[in-house]
mmCIF file of C-alpha atoms in Angstrom:
data_model
loop_
_atom_site.group_PDB
_atom_site.id
_atom_site.type_symbol
_atom_site.label_atom_id
_atom_site.label_comp_id
_atom_site.label_asym_id
_atom_site.label_seq_id
_atom_site.Cartn_x
_atom_site.Cartn_y
_atom_site.Cartn_z
ATOM 1 C CA GLY A 174 0.000 0.000 0.000
ATOM 2 C CA ALA A 175 0.910 3.653 -0.109
ATOM 3 C CA GLY A 176 1.610 3.865 3.592
ATOM 4 C CA VAL A 177 1.931 1.749 6.707
ATOM 5 C CA SER A 178 -1.499 0.713 7.886
ATOM 6 C CA GLN A 179 -2.253 -0.267 11.474
ATOM 7 C CA SER A 180 -5.441 -1.637 12.933
ATOM 8 C CA PRO A 181 -7.302 -1.105 15.083
ATOM 9 C CA SER A 182 -6.558 2.561 15.693
ATOM 10 C CA ASN A 183 -7.921 2.289 19.219
ATOM 11 C CA LYS A 184 -8.420 -0.722 21.443
ATOM 12 C CA VAL A 185 -9.854 -0.845 24.941
ATOM 13 C CA THR A 186 -9.541 -4.186 26.649
ATOM 14 C CA GLU A 187 -10.062 -5.621 30.085
ATOM 15 C CA LYS A 188 -7.115 -6.634 32.186
ATOM 16 C CA GLY A 189 -6.249 -10.271 31.565
ATOM 17 C CA LYS A 190 -7.590 -10.426 28.018
ATOM 18 C CA ASP A 191 -5.442 -11.087 24.949
ATOM 19 C CA VAL A 192 -5.146 -8.532 22.141
ATOM 20 C CA GLU A 193 -3.844 -8.636 18.592
ATOM 21 C CA LEU A 194 -2.516 -5.590 16.795
ATOM 22 C CA ARG A 195 -2.020 -5.627 13.043
ATOM 23 C CA CYS A 196 0.463 -3.874 10.786
ATOM 24 C CA ASP A 197 0.487 -3.814 6.997
ATOM 25 C CA PRO A 198 3.802 -2.339 5.782
ATOM 26 C CA ILE A 199 4.653 -0.536 2.601
ATOM 27 C CA SER A 200 4.910 -2.921 -0.321
ATOM 28 C CA GLY A 201 8.558 -3.756 -1.006
ATOM 29 C CA HIS A 202 9.784 -2.819 2.457
ATOM 30 C CA THR A 203 11.569 -5.870 3.785
ATOM 31 C CA ALA A 204 12.159 -4.475 7.275
ATOM 32 C CA LEU A 205 9.353 -4.093 9.816
ATOM 33 C CA TYR A 206 9.568 -2.770 13.345
ATOM 34 C CA TRP A 207 7.327 -2.518 16.376
ATOM 35 C CA TYR A 208 7.840 0.228 18.948
ATOM 36 C CA ARG A 209 5.853 1.287 21.994
ATOM 37 C CA GLN A 210 5.261 4.865 23.063
ATOM 38 C CA SER A 211 3.951 5.377 26.550
ATOM 39 C CA LEU A 212 2.493 8.685 27.715
ATOM 40 C CA GLY A 213 5.278 11.244 27.955
ATOM 41 C CA GLN A 214 7.917 8.681 27.038
ATOM 42 C CA GLY A 215 10.132 8.107 24.065
ATOM 43 C CA LEU A 216 9.922 5.194 21.693
ATOM 44 C CA GLU A 217 10.717 1.795 23.134
ATOM 45 C CA PHE A 218 11.918 -0.817 20.660
ATOM 46 C CA LEU A 219 10.017 -4.093 20.785
ATOM 47 C CA ILE A 220 10.850 -6.309 17.802
ATOM 48 C CA TYR A 221 12.377 -6.141 14.316
ATOM 49 C CA PHE A 222 11.787 -8.334 11.264
ATOM 50 C CA GLN A 223 14.100 -8.365 8.267
ATOM 51 C CA GLY A 224 13.149 -10.534 5.325
ATOM 52 C CA ASN A 225 13.333 -14.227 6.175
ATOM 53 C CA SER A 226 15.849 -13.799 8.978
ATOM 54 C CA ALA A 227 15.035 -14.664 12.558
ATOM 55 C CA PRO A 228 13.448 -11.617 14.189
ATOM 56 C CA ASP A 229 15.286 -9.477 16.726
ATOM 57 C CA LYS A 230 13.079 -9.921 19.794
ATOM 58 C CA SER A 231 15.451 -8.237 22.210
ATOM 59 C CA GLY A 232 13.007 -5.478 23.098
ATOM 60 C CA LEU A 233 9.986 -7.549 24.047
ATOM 61 C CA PRO A 234 9.300 -6.719 27.706
ATOM 62 C CA SER A 235 7.968 -10.134 28.768
ATOM 63 C CA ASP A 236 6.917 -13.501 27.413
ATOM 64 C CA ARG A 237 3.360 -12.197 27.244
ATOM 65 C CA PHE A 238 4.423 -10.335 24.106
ATOM 66 C CA SER A 239 4.943 -12.071 20.780
ATOM 67 C CA ALA A 240 4.872 -11.108 17.122
ATOM 68 C CA GLU A 241 4.878 -12.787 13.791
ATOM 69 C CA ARG A 242 5.189 -11.712 10.226
ATOM 70 C CA THR A 243 3.522 -13.835 7.628
ATOM 71 C CA GLY A 244 4.800 -14.045 4.069
ATOM 72 C CA GLY A 245 7.227 -11.228 4.670
ATOM 73 C CA SER A 246 4.390 -8.725 4.741
ATOM 74 C CA VAL A 247 1.684 -8.294 7.366
ATOM 75 C CA SER A 248 2.705 -8.498 11.005
ATOM 76 C CA THR A 249 0.665 -9.187 14.122
ATOM 77 C CA LEU A 250 1.744 -8.201 17.629
ATOM 78 C CA THR A 251 0.001 -10.258 20.306
ATOM 79 C CA ILE A 252 -0.172 -9.359 23.975
ATOM 80 C CA GLN A 253 -1.474 -12.098 26.235
ATOM 81 C CA ARG A 254 -3.058 -11.547 29.634
ATOM 82 C CA THR A 255 -2.873 -7.780 29.274
ATOM 83 C CA GLN A 256 -1.882 -5.643 32.243
ATOM 84 C CA GLN A 257 -2.533 -1.965 32.881
ATOM 85 C CA GLU A 258 1.123 -1.156 32.311
ATOM 86 C CA ASP A 259 0.689 -2.381 28.731
ATOM 87 C CA SER A 260 -1.419 0.705 27.989
ATOM 88 C CA ALA A 261 0.466 2.682 25.347
ATOM 89 C CA VAL A 262 0.509 3.560 21.678
ATOM 90 C CA TYR A 263 1.961 0.706 19.666
ATOM 91 C CA LEU A 264 3.717 1.924 16.556
ATOM 92 C CA CYS A 265 4.660 -0.083 13.514
ATOM 93 C CA ALA A 266 7.191 1.120 10.964
ATOM 94 C CA SER A 267 8.693 -0.283 7.811
ATOM 95 C CA SER A 268 11.766 0.505 5.753
ATOM 96 C CA LEU A 269 14.030 -0.803 3.066
ATOM 97 C CA GLY A 270 16.333 -3.449 4.474
ATOM 98 C CA PRO A 271 20.108 -3.416 5.032
ATOM 99 C CA GLY A 272 21.992 -3.054 1.793
ATOM 100 C CA GLN A 273 18.990 -1.428 0.157
ATOM 101 C CA GLY A 274 19.655 1.958 1.641
ATOM 102 C CA ASN A 275 18.687 2.723 5.219
ATOM 103 C CA TYR A 276 16.778 5.892 4.594
ATOM 104 C CA GLY A 277 14.603 5.975 7.656
ATOM 105 C CA TYR A 278 11.291 4.598 8.726
ATOM 106 C CA THR A 279 7.771 5.164 7.548
ATOM 107 C CA PHE A 280 5.505 4.916 10.565
ATOM 108 C CA GLY A 281 1.908 3.897 10.800
ATOM 109 C CA SER A 282 -0.547 5.974 12.797
ATOM 110 C CA GLY A 283 -0.356 3.569 15.710
ATOM 111 C CA THR A 284 -2.780 1.585 17.838
ATOM 112 C CA ARG A 285 -3.720 3.197 21.129
ATOM 113 C CA LEU A 286 -4.186 0.368 23.620
ATOM 114 C CA THR A 287 -5.977 1.032 26.885
ATOM 115 C CA VAL A 288 -6.176 -1.741 29.467
ATOM 116 C CA VAL A 289 -8.900 -1.189 32.056
ATOM 117 C CA ALA B 14 25.687 -0.486 20.835
ATOM 118 C CA GLN B 15 24.065 2.830 20.124
ATOM 119 C CA SER B 16 22.299 5.493 22.113
ATOM 120 C CA VAL B 17 20.848 8.960 21.736
ATOM 121 C CA THR B 18 20.573 11.805 24.213
ATOM 122 C CA GLN B 19 18.281 14.729 23.530
ATOM 123 C CA LEU B 20 19.148 17.644 25.771
ATOM 124 C CA GLY B 21 16.037 19.383 27.004
ATOM 125 C CA SER B 22 12.704 17.630 27.076
ATOM 126 C CA HIS B 23 10.937 20.963 26.496
ATOM 127 C CA VAL B 24 12.070 23.923 24.419
ATOM 128 C CA SER B 25 10.091 27.134 24.086
ATOM 129 C CA VAL B 26 10.801 29.830 21.504
ATOM 130 C CA SER B 27 9.018 32.890 20.204
ATOM 131 C CA GLU B 28 7.629 32.949 16.699
ATOM 132 C CA GLY B 29 10.380 34.107 14.352
ATOM 133 C CA ALA B 30 13.207 33.082 16.704
ATOM 134 C CA LEU B 31 15.884 30.487 16.047
ATOM 135 C CA VAL B 32 14.999 26.889 16.843
ATOM 136 C CA LEU B 33 17.810 24.691 18.200
ATOM 137 C CA LEU B 34 17.078 21.153 19.355
ATOM 138 C CA ARG B 35 20.077 19.225 20.613
ATOM 139 C CA CYS B 36 20.958 15.617 19.949
ATOM 140 C CA ASN B 37 24.100 13.702 20.878
ATOM 141 C CA TYR B 38 24.653 10.124 19.877
ATOM 142 C CA SER B 39 26.854 7.175 20.640
ATOM 143 C CA SER B 40 27.574 4.469 18.074
ATOM 144 C CA SER B 41 30.240 1.800 17.704
ATOM 145 C CA VAL B 42 30.166 2.110 13.903
ATOM 146 C CA PRO B 43 29.636 5.058 11.556
ATOM 147 C CA PRO B 44 26.066 6.079 12.247
ATOM 148 C CA TYR B 45 23.074 7.028 10.249
ATOM 149 C CA LEU B 46 21.128 9.766 12.020
ATOM 150 C CA PHE B 47 17.538 10.876 11.735
ATOM 151 C CA TRP B 48 15.127 13.456 13.047
ATOM 152 C CA TYR B 49 11.437 12.631 13.185
ATOM 153 C CA VAL B 50 8.572 14.970 14.012
ATOM 154 C CA GLN B 51 5.265 14.140 15.636
ATOM 155 C CA TYR B 52 2.600 16.809 15.320
ATOM 156 C CA PRO B 53 -0.256 16.764 17.842
ATOM 157 C CA ASN B 54 -2.527 13.764 17.317
ATOM 158 C CA GLN B 55 -0.526 12.595 14.321
ATOM 159 C CA GLY B 56 1.973 9.847 13.605
ATOM 160 C CA LEU B 57 5.722 10.272 13.362
ATOM 161 C CA GLN B 58 7.178 11.399 10.083
ATOM 162 C CA LEU B 59 10.744 11.616 8.878
ATOM 163 C CA LEU B 60 12.045 15.186 8.950
ATOM 164 C CA LEU B 61 15.576 14.631 7.664
ATOM 165 C CA LYS B 62 18.388 12.093 7.600
ATOM 166 C CA TYR B 63 22.177 11.861 7.546
ATOM 167 C CA THR B 64 23.525 8.837 5.704
ATOM 168 C CA SER B 65 27.263 9.580 5.392
ATOM 169 C CA ALA B 66 27.080 11.989 2.482
ATOM 170 C CA ALA B 67 26.940 15.753 3.099
ATOM 171 C CA THR B 68 27.313 16.652 6.765
ATOM 172 C CA LEU B 69 24.741 19.446 6.525
ATOM 173 C CA VAL B 70 21.382 18.002 5.647
ATOM 174 C CA LYS B 71 18.205 19.819 4.820
ATOM 175 C CA GLY B 72 14.766 18.530 5.558
ATOM 176 C CA ILE B 73 11.181 19.519 5.202
ATOM 177 C CA ASN B 74 9.670 22.760 6.494
ATOM 178 C CA GLY B 75 12.971 24.662 6.540
ATOM 179 C CA PHE B 76 14.718 22.458 9.107
ATOM 180 C CA GLU B 77 18.332 21.399 8.803
ATOM 181 C CA ALA B 78 20.858 19.479 10.867
ATOM 182 C CA GLU B 79 24.618 19.218 10.871
ATOM 183 C CA PHE B 80 26.528 16.018 11.604
ATOM 184 C CA LYS B 81 29.603 16.769 13.706
ATOM 185 C CA LYS B 82 31.624 13.632 14.276
ATOM 186 C CA SER B 83 34.091 15.303 16.648
ATOM 187 C CA GLU B 84 31.226 16.373 18.902
ATOM 188 C CA THR B 85 29.062 13.284 18.266
ATOM 189 C CA SER B 86 26.197 15.666 17.673
ATOM 190 C CA PHE B 87 23.369 16.076 15.216
ATOM 191 C CA HIS B 88 21.526 19.206 16.348
ATOM 192 C CA LEU B 89 18.369 20.318 14.552
ATOM 193 C CA THR B 90 17.934 23.974 13.633
ATOM 194 C CA LYS B 91 15.527 26.302 11.896
ATOM 195 C CA PRO B 92 16.303 30.014 11.461
ATOM 196 C CA SER B 93 12.785 31.279 12.138
ATOM 197 C CA ALA B 94 10.152 29.405 14.107
ATOM 198 C CA HIS B 95 6.578 29.252 12.947
ATOM 199 C CA MET B 96 3.556 28.444 15.049
ATOM 200 C CA SER B 97 3.026 25.308 12.973
ATOM 201 C CA ASP B 98 6.414 23.951 14.139
ATOM 202 C CA ALA B 99 4.976 23.166 17.564
ATOM 203 C CA ALA B 100 5.405 19.414 17.885
ATOM 204 C CA GLU B 101 7.506 16.706 19.473
ATOM 205 C CA TYR B 102 10.836 15.976 17.833
ATOM 206 C CA PHE B 103 12.760 12.729 18.083
ATOM 207 C CA CYS B 104 16.382 12.116 17.202
ATOM 208 C CA ALA B 105 17.354 8.568 16.214
ATOM 209 C CA VAL B 106 20.544 6.672 15.381
ATOM 210 C CA SER B 107 21.100 3.422 13.530
ATOM 211 C CA GLU B 108 24.283 1.551 12.755
ATOM 212 C CA GLY B 109 24.592 2.642 9.173
ATOM 213 C CA ASP B 110 23.472 0.421 6.364
ATOM 214 C CA THR B 111 25.026 -2.657 7.883
ATOM 215 C CA ASN B 112 23.646 -5.119 10.377
ATOM 216 C CA ALA B 113 20.123 -4.193 11.228
ATOM 217 C CA GLY B 114 18.343 -1.045 10.279
ATOM 218 C CA LYS B 115 17.070 -0.904 13.841
ATOM 219 C CA SER B 116 17.082 2.635 15.208
ATOM 220 C CA THR B 117 17.430 3.804 18.768
ATOM 221 C CA PHE B 118 15.359 6.864 19.580
ATOM 222 C CA GLY B 119 15.889 9.665 22.034
ATOM 223 C CA ASP B 120 13.238 10.568 24.586
ATOM 224 C CA GLY B 121 11.965 13.438 22.471
ATOM 225 C CA THR B 122 11.879 17.223 22.775
ATOM 226 C CA THR B 123 8.602 19.085 22.838
ATOM 227 C CA LEU B 124 8.843 22.383 20.983
ATOM 228 C CA THR B 125 6.453 25.164 21.977
ATOM 229 C CA VAL B 126 6.227 28.284 19.823
ATOM 230 C CA LYS B 127 4.907 31.411 21.494
ATOM 231 C CA PRO B 128 3.171 34.142 19.489
#
């Protein structure tokens, strides 16, 4: 697509429920990233996918968080047994991969997750 | 390893005054550096980037930044602030075009422009 698309744009969930957040990157972008932005905070790296390589999961805060990327395109971030501290804006970005010119990210509009 | 420090979480300037937002970085390899802007209730967008070519880079909306290796800095400037520049600005560093394209972001600087 023309831009990075994220859905839903807003999600309110009860504590303890599981949620899935979706990201559809720009066509041809082999790299996909998930970041989290909490109120008044900077961007916290969560996970990075590059082509068919094993993802860099070093930023996932706990084993309740997981992500997959199917067919090198759409990605889903799953949070199990949500907690209130998971409330944040979850941002997805895509870019050309290493060796293709690292010219910065294109971000989606984010999913605002509120855990009540 | 890489890191970014943005000096000043809040900067306030008068309309028409110089804008200077500070960013210092740390990287074990030659870095690529970026500034992103987030306008109120909008997503982040790339403002400008340094990718080892010219050290003075120009971006959108009259902003520019200069890469200074000796000072490990990449400060963002604009000669004359406009009310529409009010936003949050993030500096980011990645380890060039090698390894991963993963970027590390600073904590952000909120720019307020007073009439």
